[in-house]
């Protein structure tokens, strides 16, 4: 097969896969709610407003991928918008597969290469989680996965020319701009590369040059953050990660367990990492204390050991920060191609070893070259179908767990439009709103927005607190809220999720005395209105306005300690479908940052 034919086949493969997950997810709008935050920053950059989440609010780094934000900004600058971001996502996932297949072709030859290719392709295809997160979500998962596979490519097949090393250095430097965890992954892979070159008696000088360039990139990014945002790390880190290491590890191991036990193929991949990783560790223990080079293993075994080491690192990293709140294990999806490569190469190596040993398995493989890979592929499909979470069968039966994430983004856009319509029609300055789901609303609302989860608000992100509770939604503190100039809180006493993440502030005496829940509407057209919490200070500013009016929907009863339906109020126009209904995520919570 020619390279062109292979490329076209991979493009067709990934396009069909993306279309299938798109349909399985319910044909959603482009990008989940958190992707809308990337787009908000990108849109502001493209229009010359700078790296801002909302006008009138101090800058906060509510994204964790500078590289992905820059690419999104480029798409918005050329007016390709979300479609352009989707094209970039598809291009990245195609590059990832081409690199993986090229690795297989270089490490193996003939029938063995085709066997490994078949196994790899099936393993990639049976994971709707990987395909969803790297394509239709429009998140930074895809670019991080591509960079991981690119760095692994350099590790397994070190360049032979200066231009090759220059390209490798660019990959490692770009990785530092793609995700915060690259500050660990990059040096770790360089250390493995140094050991590999040392064992092969090759010069390791390029590794040191790449390390220097990588450190310079990280320092430059940190300097930019300090100058622009005032802090060395994104706001998402301060808002999400608890200061308690024990707490992070506790919930992080739970996150790892849900991933490994939720997908049977992932469970097998994690198990396979252990023996290969152990073999590499024993080689290191024997060589390093004596100052000797690593004992050279055969190329395929060496590749499997290095892939296992990278796989174990990528499995361990999310544990250190307590994992993530999204469905389908977002933090582990970038590692999936690496694990698939390990399984594919490991299966071929096992068959080759069996054949050399003269076992029955080897005899079958010798007579029927496709029997073993076909059996492995069928087993992978069977394991995937019986998985608890990462399963096409489960999605066919119950729908994609990511579907609510897309609905939350679309719902946020409608909320922003509805609020903006009220105050734009009245020609009144838009109020400052406080939100829990901070994605879609920022795309359409033109006034100041305060992210109450702190992911796009530096004041809340750095406000003292233990960050324990609902994962990624524990930064809110009542004391911080009362210091912020919020006019509206986009919520309702009926929203149990908001009640939890806002730590029952709706029932706090200070809140009930200074806030009311009801409808602000146009006097000339009462159908144009919005129902929410409004501060009494803001409502007083409407008293002298002859265009807007307010009426209570619910009032707080101190005797019962509950919000109750307000007494009969003057009838206004027929109520349109409520646009402020919040859509909770499948996991029971709403998104709030592009992290």
Coordinates of C-alpha atoms in Angstrom, one line a residue:
X1 CA 0.0 0.0 0.0
X2 CA 1.4 3.4 -1.0
X3 CA 1.7 6.2 1.6
X4 CA -1.0 8.2 -0.2
X5 CA -3.4 5.3 -0.1
X6 CA -2.7 4.7 3.6
X7 CA -3.3 8.3 4.4
X8 CA -6.6 8.3 2.5
X9 CA -7.6 5.1 4.3
X10 CA -6.8 6.6 7.7
X11 CA -8.7 9.8 6.9
X12 CA -11.8 7.7 5.9
X13 CA -11.4 5.5 9.0
X14 CA -11.3 8.5 11.4
X15 CA -14.0 10.4 9.5
X16 CA -16.4 7.4 9.7
X17 CA -15.5 6.9 13.4
X18 CA -16.2 10.6 14.2
X19 CA -19.5 10.5 12.3
X20 CA -20.5 7.4 14.3
X21 CA -19.8 9.0 17.7
X22 CA -21.5 12.2 16.5
X23 CA -24.7 10.3 15.7
X24 CA -24.4 8.1 18.9
X25 CA -24.1 11.3 21.0
X26 CA -27.4 12.6 19.5
X27 CA -26.0 14.9 16.8
X28 CA -25.0 17.6 19.2
X29 CA -23.8 21.1 18.6
X30 CA -20.1 21.6 18.0
X31 CA -18.1 21.4 21.2
X32 CA -19.0 20.7 24.8
X33 CA -19.6 23.4 27.4
X34 CA -15.9 23.5 28.4
X35 CA -14.9 23.8 24.8
X36 CA -17.0 27.0 24.7
X37 CA -14.6 28.5 27.2
X38 CA -11.7 27.9 24.8
X39 CA -13.8 29.5 22.1
X40 CA -14.6 32.5 24.3
X41 CA -10.9 33.3 24.9
X42 CA -10.2 32.5 21.2
X43 CA -12.9 34.9 20.1
X44 CA -11.7 37.7 22.3
X45 CA -8.1 37.2 21.1
X46 CA -9.2 37.1 17.4
X47 CA -11.2 40.4 17.9
X48 CA -8.3 42.1 19.6
X49 CA -9.7 42.1 23.1
X50 CA -6.9 40.0 24.6
X51 CA -7.0 36.8 26.6
X52 CA -10.2 37.6 28.5
X53 CA -13.1 35.5 29.6
X54 CA -15.5 38.4 30.2
X55 CA -15.4 42.2 29.8
X56 CA -15.1 44.1 33.0
X57 CA -13.6 41.2 34.9
X58 CA -9.8 41.0 35.7
X59 CA -8.0 38.5 33.4
X60 CA -7.9 34.9 34.6
X61 CA -6.3 31.9 32.8
X62 CA -9.4 29.7 32.7
X63 CA -7.9 27.4 30.1
X64 CA -5.0 25.0 30.6
X65 CA -3.8 24.6 27.0
X66 CA -2.2 27.7 25.6
X67 CA -1.4 25.9 22.4
X68 CA -5.0 24.8 21.8
X69 CA -6.3 28.3 22.7
X70 CA -3.9 29.7 20.1
X71 CA -5.1 27.3 17.4
X72 CA -8.7 28.1 18.3
X73 CA -8.0 31.8 18.1
X74 CA -6.4 31.3 14.6
X75 CA -9.6 29.5 13.5
X76 CA -11.8 32.3 14.8
X77 CA -9.5 34.9 13.2
X78 CA -9.9 33.4 9.8
X79 CA -13.6 33.1 10.5
X80 CA -13.6 29.3 10.3
X81 CA -14.9 29.2 13.9
X82 CA -16.1 25.9 15.3
X83 CA -16.0 24.2 11.9
X84 CA -12.3 25.1 11.7
X85 CA -11.6 23.7 15.1
X86 CA -13.3 20.5 14.2
X87 CA -11.1 20.2 11.0
X88 CA -8.0 20.8 13.2
X89 CA -9.2 18.1 15.6
X90 CA -9.8 15.6 12.8
X91 CA -6.3 16.5 11.3
X92 CA -4.7 15.8 14.6
X93 CA -6.4 12.5 15.2
X94 CA -5.3 11.4 11.7
X95 CA -1.7 12.4 12.4
X96 CA -1.8 10.4 15.6
X97 CA -2.9 7.2 13.7
X98 CA -0.4 7.8 11.0
X99 CA 2.5 8.1 13.5
X100 CA 1.3 5.0 15.3
X101 CA 1.1 2.9 12.1
X102 CA 4.5 4.2 11.0
X103 CA 5.9 3.0 14.3
X104 CA 4.5 -0.4 13.7
X105 CA 5.9 -0.6 10.2
X106 CA 9.4 0.4 11.3
X107 CA 9.5 -1.9 14.3
X108 CA 8.0 -4.9 12.4
X109 CA 8.0 -6.1 8.9
X110 CA 5.9 -8.2 6.5
X111 CA 3.0 -10.2 7.9
X112 CA 3.8 -9.3 11.5
X113 CA 3.4 -5.6 10.8
X114 CA 0.0 -6.2 9.2
X115 CA -1.0 -8.2 12.2
X116 CA -0.1 -5.5 14.6
X117 CA -1.8 -2.9 12.4
X118 CA -5.0 -4.8 12.4
X119 CA -4.9 -5.3 16.2
X120 CA -4.1 -1.6 16.7
X121 CA -6.9 -0.4 14.4
X122 CA -9.5 -2.6 16.2
X123 CA -8.4 -1.4 19.6
X124 CA -8.6 2.3 18.6
X125 CA -12.0 1.7 17.0
X126 CA -13.6 -0.2 20.0
X127 CA -13.1 2.9 22.2
X128 CA -15.9 5.4 21.8
X129 CA -14.4 7.3 24.7
X130 CA -11.2 8.0 22.9
X131 CA -12.9 8.8 19.6
X132 CA -15.4 11.2 21.3
X133 CA -12.9 13.1 23.4
X134 CA -10.4 13.6 20.5
X135 CA -12.9 14.6 17.8
X136 CA -16.4 16.0 18.5
X137 CA -15.8 17.5 21.9
X138 CA -13.4 20.1 20.4
X139 CA -11.3 19.9 23.5
X140 CA -7.5 19.9 23.8
X141 CA -7.5 16.1 24.4
X142 CA -6.7 15.5 20.7
X143 CA -3.7 17.7 20.4
X144 CA -2.2 16.4 23.7
X145 CA -2.7 12.8 22.4
X146 CA -0.9 13.7 19.2
X147 CA 2.0 15.3 21.0
X148 CA 2.3 12.3 23.3
X149 CA 2.4 9.9 20.4
X150 CA 4.9 12.2 18.6
X151 CA 7.2 12.1 21.7
X152 CA 6.9 8.4 21.9
X153 CA 7.8 8.2 18.2
X154 CA 11.0 10.1 19.0
X155 CA 11.7 7.8 21.9
X156 CA 11.3 4.6 20.0
X157 CA 12.8 5.8 16.7
X158 CA 15.4 8.5 17.6
X159 CA 16.2 10.8 14.6
X160 CA 19.3 10.2 12.5
X161 CA 19.8 13.8 11.3
X162 CA 20.0 17.3 12.6
X163 CA 16.7 18.3 11.0
X164 CA 15.1 15.3 12.6
X165 CA 16.4 16.3 16.0
X166 CA 15.2 19.9 15.4
X167 CA 11.7 18.6 14.7
X168 CA 11.9 16.4 17.8
X169 CA 12.8 19.4 19.8
X170 CA 9.9 21.4 18.4
X171 CA 7.5 18.6 19.5
X172 CA 8.8 18.5 23.0
X173 CA 8.6 22.3 23.3
X174 CA 5.1 22.4 21.9
X175 CA 4.1 19.8 24.4
X176 CA 4.9 22.3 27.2
X177 CA 2.3 24.6 25.7
X178 CA -0.3 21.9 25.3
X179 CA -0.9 20.7 28.9
X180 CA 0.5 21.3 32.4
X181 CA 1.3 17.7 32.8
X182 CA 3.8 18.0 30.0
X183 CA 6.3 19.4 32.5
X184 CA 6.5 15.9 33.9
X185 CA 5.9 13.8 30.7
X186 CA 8.4 15.7 28.6
X187 CA 11.4 15.3 30.9
X188 CA 10.4 11.7 31.8
X189 CA 10.5 10.7 28.1
X190 CA 13.7 12.5 27.6
X191 CA 15.2 10.6 30.4
X192 CA 14.1 7.3 28.8
X193 CA 15.5 8.6 25.5
X194 CA 18.9 9.4 27.1
X195 CA 19.0 5.8 28.6
X196 CA 18.2 4.3 25.2
X197 CA 20.9 6.3 23.3
X198 CA 23.4 5.5 26.1
X199 CA 22.7 1.8 25.8
X200 CA 23.1 2.0 22.0
X201 CA 26.4 3.9 22.3
X202 CA 25.0 6.9 20.5
X203 CA 25.6 10.5 21.3
X204 CA 23.1 11.9 23.9
X205 CA 24.0 15.5 23.2
X206 CA 20.7 16.2 21.3
X207 CA 18.7 15.2 24.4
X208 CA 20.4 17.9 26.5
X209 CA 19.7 20.5 23.8
X210 CA 16.0 19.5 23.7
X211 CA 15.9 19.6 27.5
X212 CA 17.3 23.1 27.5
X213 CA 14.8 24.3 24.8
X214 CA 12.0 22.7 26.8
X215 CA 13.0 24.4 30.0
X216 CA 13.3 27.7 28.2
X217 CA 9.8 27.3 26.7
X218 CA 8.4 26.5 30.2
X219 CA 10.1 29.5 31.7
X220 CA 8.8 31.8 28.9
X221 CA 5.3 30.5 29.4
X222 CA 5.5 31.0 33.2
X223 CA 6.9 34.6 32.7
X224 CA 4.0 35.4 30.4
X225 CA 1.5 34.0 32.9
X226 CA 3.0 36.1 35.7
X227 CA 3.0 39.3 33.5
X228 CA -0.5 38.8 32.1
X229 CA -2.4 37.0 34.8
X230 CA -0.3 37.5 37.8
X231 CA 0.2 33.8 38.7
X232 CA 2.5 31.0 37.5
X233 CA -0.2 28.4 36.9
X234 CA -3.7 28.5 35.4
X235 CA -6.6 29.5 37.6
X236 CA -8.0 26.1 37.0
X237 CA -5.2 24.5 39.0
X238 CA -5.8 26.8 42.0
X239 CA -9.6 26.3 41.8
X240 CA -9.6 22.5 41.3
X241 CA -6.7 20.9 43.1
X242 CA -6.9 20.5 46.8
X243 CA -3.9 21.4 49.0
X244 CA -4.2 18.0 50.7
X245 CA -2.0 15.5 49.0
X246 CA -3.7 12.6 50.8
X247 CA -7.2 13.8 49.6
X248 CA -5.9 14.1 46.0
X249 CA -4.5 10.6 46.0
X250 CA -7.6 9.2 47.6
X251 CA -9.9 10.5 44.9
X252 CA -7.2 10.0 42.3
X253 CA -7.0 6.3 42.9
X254 CA -10.7 6.1 42.7
X255 CA -10.5 7.9 39.3
X256 CA -7.9 5.3 38.1
X257 CA -10.0 2.4 39.4
X258 CA -13.1 3.7 37.5
X259 CA -11.1 3.9 34.3
X260 CA -9.4 0.5 34.6
X261 CA -12.5 -1.3 35.8
X262 CA -14.9 0.6 33.5
X263 CA -13.3 -0.7 30.3
X264 CA -12.1 -4.3 29.9
X265 CA -9.6 -3.5 27.2
X266 CA -8.2 -0.7 29.4
X267 CA -7.9 -3.2 32.3
X268 CA -5.9 -5.6 30.1
X269 CA -3.7 -2.8 28.9
X270 CA -3.0 -1.7 32.4
X271 CA -2.1 -5.3 33.3
X272 CA 0.2 -5.7 30.3
X273 CA 2.1 -2.5 31.4
X274 CA 3.1 -4.1 34.7
X275 CA 5.4 -7.0 33.5
X276 CA 7.0 -4.9 30.7
X277 CA 7.5 -2.0 33.1
X278 CA 9.0 -4.3 35.7
X279 CA 11.5 -5.7 33.1
X280 CA 12.6 -2.2 32.3
X281 CA 13.0 -1.4 36.0
X282 CA 15.1 -4.4 36.6
X283 CA 17.4 -3.5 33.7
X284 CA 17.8 0.0 35.2
X285 CA 18.6 -1.4 38.6
X286 CA 21.3 -3.6 37.2
X287 CA 22.9 -1.0 35.1
X288 CA 22.7 2.4 36.7
X289 CA 24.4 1.7 40.1
X290 CA 27.4 0.3 38.3
X291 CA 27.5 3.1 35.8
X292 CA 27.0 0.6 32.9
X293 CA 24.8 1.0 29.9
X294 CA 21.5 -0.9 29.8
X295 CA 21.7 -4.4 28.5
X296 CA 20.5 -4.3 24.9
X297 CA 17.3 -6.1 24.4
X298 CA 15.7 -7.0 21.0
X299 CA 14.1 -4.1 19.3
X300 CA 10.5 -5.3 19.8
X301 CA 10.9 -6.1 23.5
X302 CA 12.7 -2.8 24.1
X303 CA 9.8 -0.9 22.4
X304 CA 7.2 -2.8 24.5
X305 CA 9.1 -2.0 27.7
X306 CA 9.4 1.7 26.9
X307 CA 5.7 1.9 25.9
X308 CA 4.8 0.2 29.2
X309 CA 6.9 2.8 31.1
X310 CA 5.1 5.7 29.3
X311 CA 1.8 4.0 29.8
X312 CA 2.3 3.6 33.5
X313 CA 3.4 7.3 33.8
X314 CA 0.3 8.4 32.0
X315 CA -1.9 6.3 34.2
X316 CA -0.3 7.6 37.3
X317 CA -0.3 11.3 36.6
X318 CA -4.1 12.0 36.9
X319 CA -4.0 10.3 40.3
X320 CA -1.7 13.0 41.7
X321 CA -4.2 15.7 41.0
X322 CA -7.3 13.8 42.0
X323 CA -8.5 12.9 38.5
X324 CA -11.3 14.7 36.7
X325 CA -15.1 15.1 36.9
X326 CA -16.0 14.3 33.3
X327 CA -17.5 11.1 32.1
X328 CA -15.5 8.6 30.0
X329 CA -12.2 9.4 31.8
X330 CA -11.0 12.4 29.8
X331 CA -7.5 12.5 31.4
X332 CA -6.8 8.9 30.2
X333 CA -7.8 9.2 26.6
X334 CA -4.6 10.8 25.3
X335 CA -2.8 7.7 26.5
X336 CA -5.0 5.3 24.6
X337 CA -2.9 5.1 21.4
X338 CA 0.1 4.3 23.5
X339 CA -1.7 1.5 25.3
X340 CA -3.0 0.2 22.0
X341 CA 0.5 0.2 20.5
X342 CA 1.7 -1.8 23.5
X343 CA -1.1 -4.3 23.2
X344 CA -0.6 -4.7 19.5
X345 CA 3.2 -5.1 19.6
X346 CA 2.9 -7.2 22.7
X347 CA 0.5 -9.6 21.1
X348 CA 2.7 -10.0 18.0
X349 CA 5.8 -10.5 20.2
X350 CA 3.9 -13.2 22.3
X351 CA 3.0 -15.1 19.1
X352 CA 6.6 -14.8 17.8
X353 CA 8.0 -16.2 21.1
X354 CA 5.5 -19.0 21.1
X355 CA 6.4 -20.0 17.6
X356 CA 10.1 -20.0 18.5
X357 CA 9.3 -22.3 21.4
X358 CA 7.5 -24.6 19.0
X359 CA 4.2 -24.4 20.8
X360 CA 0.8 -25.2 19.3
X361 CA 0.0 -21.5 19.2
X362 CA 3.0 -20.9 17.1
X363 CA 2.1 -23.7 14.7
X364 CA -1.3 -22.2 14.1
X365 CA 0.2 -18.8 13.5
X366 CA 2.7 -20.2 11.0
X367 CA 0.0 -22.0 9.0
X368 CA -2.6 -19.2 9.2
X369 CA -1.0 -15.8 9.4
X370 CA -4.2 -14.0 10.2
X371 CA -5.6 -16.4 12.7
X372 CA -4.0 -14.9 15.8
X373 CA -4.6 -11.2 15.0
X374 CA -8.2 -12.0 14.1
X375 CA -8.6 -13.8 17.3
X376 CA -7.1 -10.9 19.3
X377 CA -9.3 -8.4 17.4
X378 CA -12.4 -10.5 18.1
X379 CA -11.5 -10.7 21.8
X380 CA -11.0 -6.9 21.9
X381 CA -14.4 -6.4 20.5
X382 CA -15.9 -8.8 22.9
X383 CA -14.2 -7.2 25.9
X384 CA -15.3 -3.8 24.7
X385 CA -18.9 -4.8 24.3
X386 CA -19.0 -6.1 27.9
X387 CA -17.3 -3.0 29.4
X388 CA -19.2 -1.0 32.0
X389 CA -18.5 2.4 30.5
X390 CA -16.3 2.6 27.4
X391 CA -18.5 0.5 25.2
X392 CA -20.4 1.0 21.9
X393 CA -23.0 -1.4 23.1
X394 CA -23.6 0.7 26.2
X395 CA -23.9 3.9 24.2
X396 CA -26.3 2.2 21.8
X397 CA -28.5 1.2 24.8
X398 CA -28.2 4.2 27.0
X399 CA -26.8 7.0 24.9
X400 CA -23.4 8.7 25.3
X401 CA -22.5 10.0 28.8
X402 CA -21.1 13.0 27.1
X403 CA -24.4 14.1 25.5
X404 CA -25.4 16.3 28.5
X405 CA -22.0 18.1 28.2
X406 CA -23.0 19.3 24.7
X407 CA -26.5 20.2 25.9
X408 CA -25.0 22.3 28.7
X409 CA -23.0 24.3 26.2
X410 CA -26.0 25.0 24.0
X411 CA -28.2 25.8 27.0
X412 CA -25.6 28.3 28.2
X413 CA -25.7 30.1 24.9
X414 CA -29.5 30.3 25.1
X415 CA -29.2 31.7 28.7
X416 CA -26.8 34.4 27.6
X417 CA -29.0 35.4 24.7
X418 CA -32.1 35.5 26.9
X419 CA -30.5 37.8 29.5
X420 CA -28.8 39.9 26.9
X421 CA -32.2 40.4 25.1
X422 CA -33.9 41.8 28.2
X423 CA -31.3 44.5 28.9
X424 CA -30.4 45.3 25.3
X425 CA -34.1 45.9 24.5
X426 CA -34.3 48.2 27.5
X427 CA -31.1 49.9 26.6
X428 CA -29.8 49.3 30.1
X429 CA -26.2 48.5 31.0
X430 CA -26.0 44.7 31.3
X431 CA -25.7 43.5 34.9
X432 CA -22.8 41.4 36.3
X433 CA -24.0 37.8 36.4
X434 CA -22.7 35.0 38.5
X435 CA -22.7 31.5 36.9
X436 CA -21.9 27.9 37.7
X437 CA -21.7 26.6 34.2
X438 CA -19.4 29.1 32.6
X439 CA -19.1 27.9 29.0
X440 CA -21.8 28.7 26.5
X441 CA -23.2 31.7 28.4
X442 CA -19.9 33.6 27.8
X443 CA -20.3 33.2 24.0
X444 CA -23.6 35.2 23.9
X445 CA -23.8 37.4 27.0
X446 CA -22.1 40.8 26.5
X447 CA -22.0 41.9 30.1
X448 CA -19.6 41.0 32.9
X449 CA -19.6 37.4 34.0
X450 CA -18.2 36.0 37.3
X451 CA -17.5 32.3 37.3
X452 CA -18.6 31.3 40.8
X453 CA -16.5 28.1 40.5
X454 CA -13.3 30.2 40.2
X455 CA -12.1 28.5 37.1
X456 CA -12.3 31.8 35.1
X457 CA -12.1 34.1 38.1
X458 CA -8.8 34.7 39.9
X459 CA -10.3 36.1 43.0
X460 CA -12.4 33.0 43.8
X461 CA -9.6 30.6 42.5
X462 CA -7.1 32.0 45.0
X463 CA -9.6 32.5 47.9
X464 CA -8.6 30.3 50.9
X465 CA -10.4 27.0 51.0
X466 CA -9.6 23.2 51.1
X467 CA -11.1 22.4 47.6
X468 CA -12.7 19.3 49.0
X469 CA -16.1 18.1 48.0
X470 CA -17.5 17.9 44.4
X471 CA -14.5 17.3 42.2
X472 CA -13.5 20.5 40.2
X473 CA -16.4 22.4 41.8
X474 CA -15.2 23.0 45.3
X475 CA -13.6 26.5 45.2
X476 CA -16.7 28.5 45.9
X477 CA -16.8 30.2 49.3
X478 CA -19.6 32.3 50.7
X479 CA -17.2 34.9 52.1
X480 CA -15.7 35.4 48.6
X481 CA -19.1 35.7 47.0
X482 CA -20.2 38.5 49.3
X483 CA -17.1 40.5 48.3
X484 CA -17.9 40.4 44.6
X485 CA -20.1 42.9 42.7
X486 CA -22.7 40.3 41.5
X487 CA -26.1 41.6 40.4
X488 CA -27.6 38.3 39.3
X489 CA -27.0 34.6 40.1
X490 CA -28.1 32.4 37.3
X491 CA -29.8 29.7 39.3
X492 CA -32.9 28.8 41.2
X493 CA -33.8 27.4 44.6
X494 CA -35.0 24.3 42.7
X495 CA -31.5 23.5 41.3
X496 CA -30.2 20.9 43.7
X497 CA -26.8 20.8 42.0
X498 CA -26.2 24.5 42.3
X499 CA -27.3 24.3 45.9
X500 CA -24.5 21.7 46.5
X501 CA -21.6 23.5 44.7
X502 CA -22.7 26.9 46.1
X503 CA -22.7 25.4 49.5
X504 CA -26.3 26.2 50.3
X505 CA -25.8 29.9 50.1
X506 CA -29.4 30.3 49.0
X507 CA -30.4 29.6 52.6
X508 CA -27.7 31.7 54.2
X509 CA -29.2 34.6 56.3
X510 CA -27.0 37.2 54.6
X511 CA -28.1 36.0 51.2
X512 CA -31.8 35.8 51.9
X513 CA -31.8 39.3 53.3
X514 CA -30.0 40.8 50.3
X515 CA -31.3 38.7 47.4
X516 CA -34.7 38.0 45.8
X517 CA -35.8 35.4 43.3
X518 CA -38.1 36.6 40.5
X519 CA -38.5 38.0 37.0
X520 CA -37.2 41.1 35.5
X521 CA -39.2 42.0 32.4
X522 CA -39.8 44.7 29.9
X523 CA -42.9 46.8 30.7
X524 CA -43.6 47.3 27.1
X525 CA -43.3 43.6 26.3
X526 CA -43.6 41.4 29.4
X527 CA -42.8 38.3 27.4
X528 CA -39.2 39.5 27.2
X529 CA -37.9 38.7 30.7
X530 CA -35.6 36.5 32.7
X531 CA -36.1 34.7 36.0
X532 CA -33.2 34.4 38.4
X533 CA -31.8 35.6 41.7
X534 CA -31.3 39.4 41.8
X535 CA -29.6 41.4 44.4
X536 CA -31.8 44.0 46.2
X537 CA -29.2 46.6 45.4
X538 CA -29.6 46.0 41.7
X539 CA -33.4 45.9 41.9
X540 CA -33.3 49.3 43.6
X541 CA -31.5 50.7 40.6
X542 CA -34.5 49.6 38.4
X543 CA -37.0 51.6 40.5
X544 CA -36.3 54.8 38.6
X545 CA -36.3 53.0 35.2
X546 CA -39.5 53.2 33.3
X547 CA -38.6 50.4 30.9
X548 CA -37.9 47.4 33.3
X549 CA -40.0 46.0 36.1
X550 CA -39.6 43.1 38.6
X551 CA -41.9 40.7 40.4
X552 CA -41.2 37.9 42.8
X553 CA -41.5 34.3 41.8
X554 CA -40.5 32.9 45.1
X555 CA -39.9 34.4 48.6
X556 CA -37.9 33.0 51.5
X557 CA -39.9 32.0 54.5
X558 CA -37.8 32.3 57.7
X559 CA -40.3 30.2 59.6
X560 CA -39.9 27.2 57.3
X561 CA -36.4 28.0 56.2
X562 CA -37.5 27.4 52.6
X563 CA -38.1 29.4 49.4
X564 CA -41.8 29.3 48.7
X565 CA -44.0 30.4 45.8
X566 CA -44.7 34.1 46.0
X567 CA -48.2 35.4 46.6
X568 CA -50.3 36.1 43.5
X569 CA -48.7 38.8 41.3
X570 CA -50.2 40.8 38.4
X571 CA -50.6 38.6 35.4
X572 CA -48.1 39.2 32.6
X573 CA -47.9 37.8 29.1
X574 CA -48.0 34.0 28.5
X575 CA -44.8 32.6 29.7
X576 CA -42.4 31.3 27.0
X577 CA -40.4 28.1 27.3
X578 CA -38.0 28.7 30.1
X579 CA -34.5 29.3 28.8
X580 CA -32.8 29.3 32.1
X581 CA -33.3 25.6 32.8
X582 CA -30.0 24.1 33.8
X583 CA -28.9 20.8 32.3
X584 CA -27.0 18.7 34.7
X585 CA -24.2 16.5 33.4
X586 CA -24.6 12.7 33.4
X587 CA -22.2 12.6 36.4
X588 CA -24.5 15.0 38.2
X589 CA -22.7 18.3 37.8
X590 CA -22.1 21.0 35.3
X591 CA -18.9 22.1 33.6
X592 CA -17.1 25.3 34.2
X593 CA -13.6 25.5 32.7
X594 CA -11.5 24.5 29.8
X595 CA -9.2 22.5 31.8

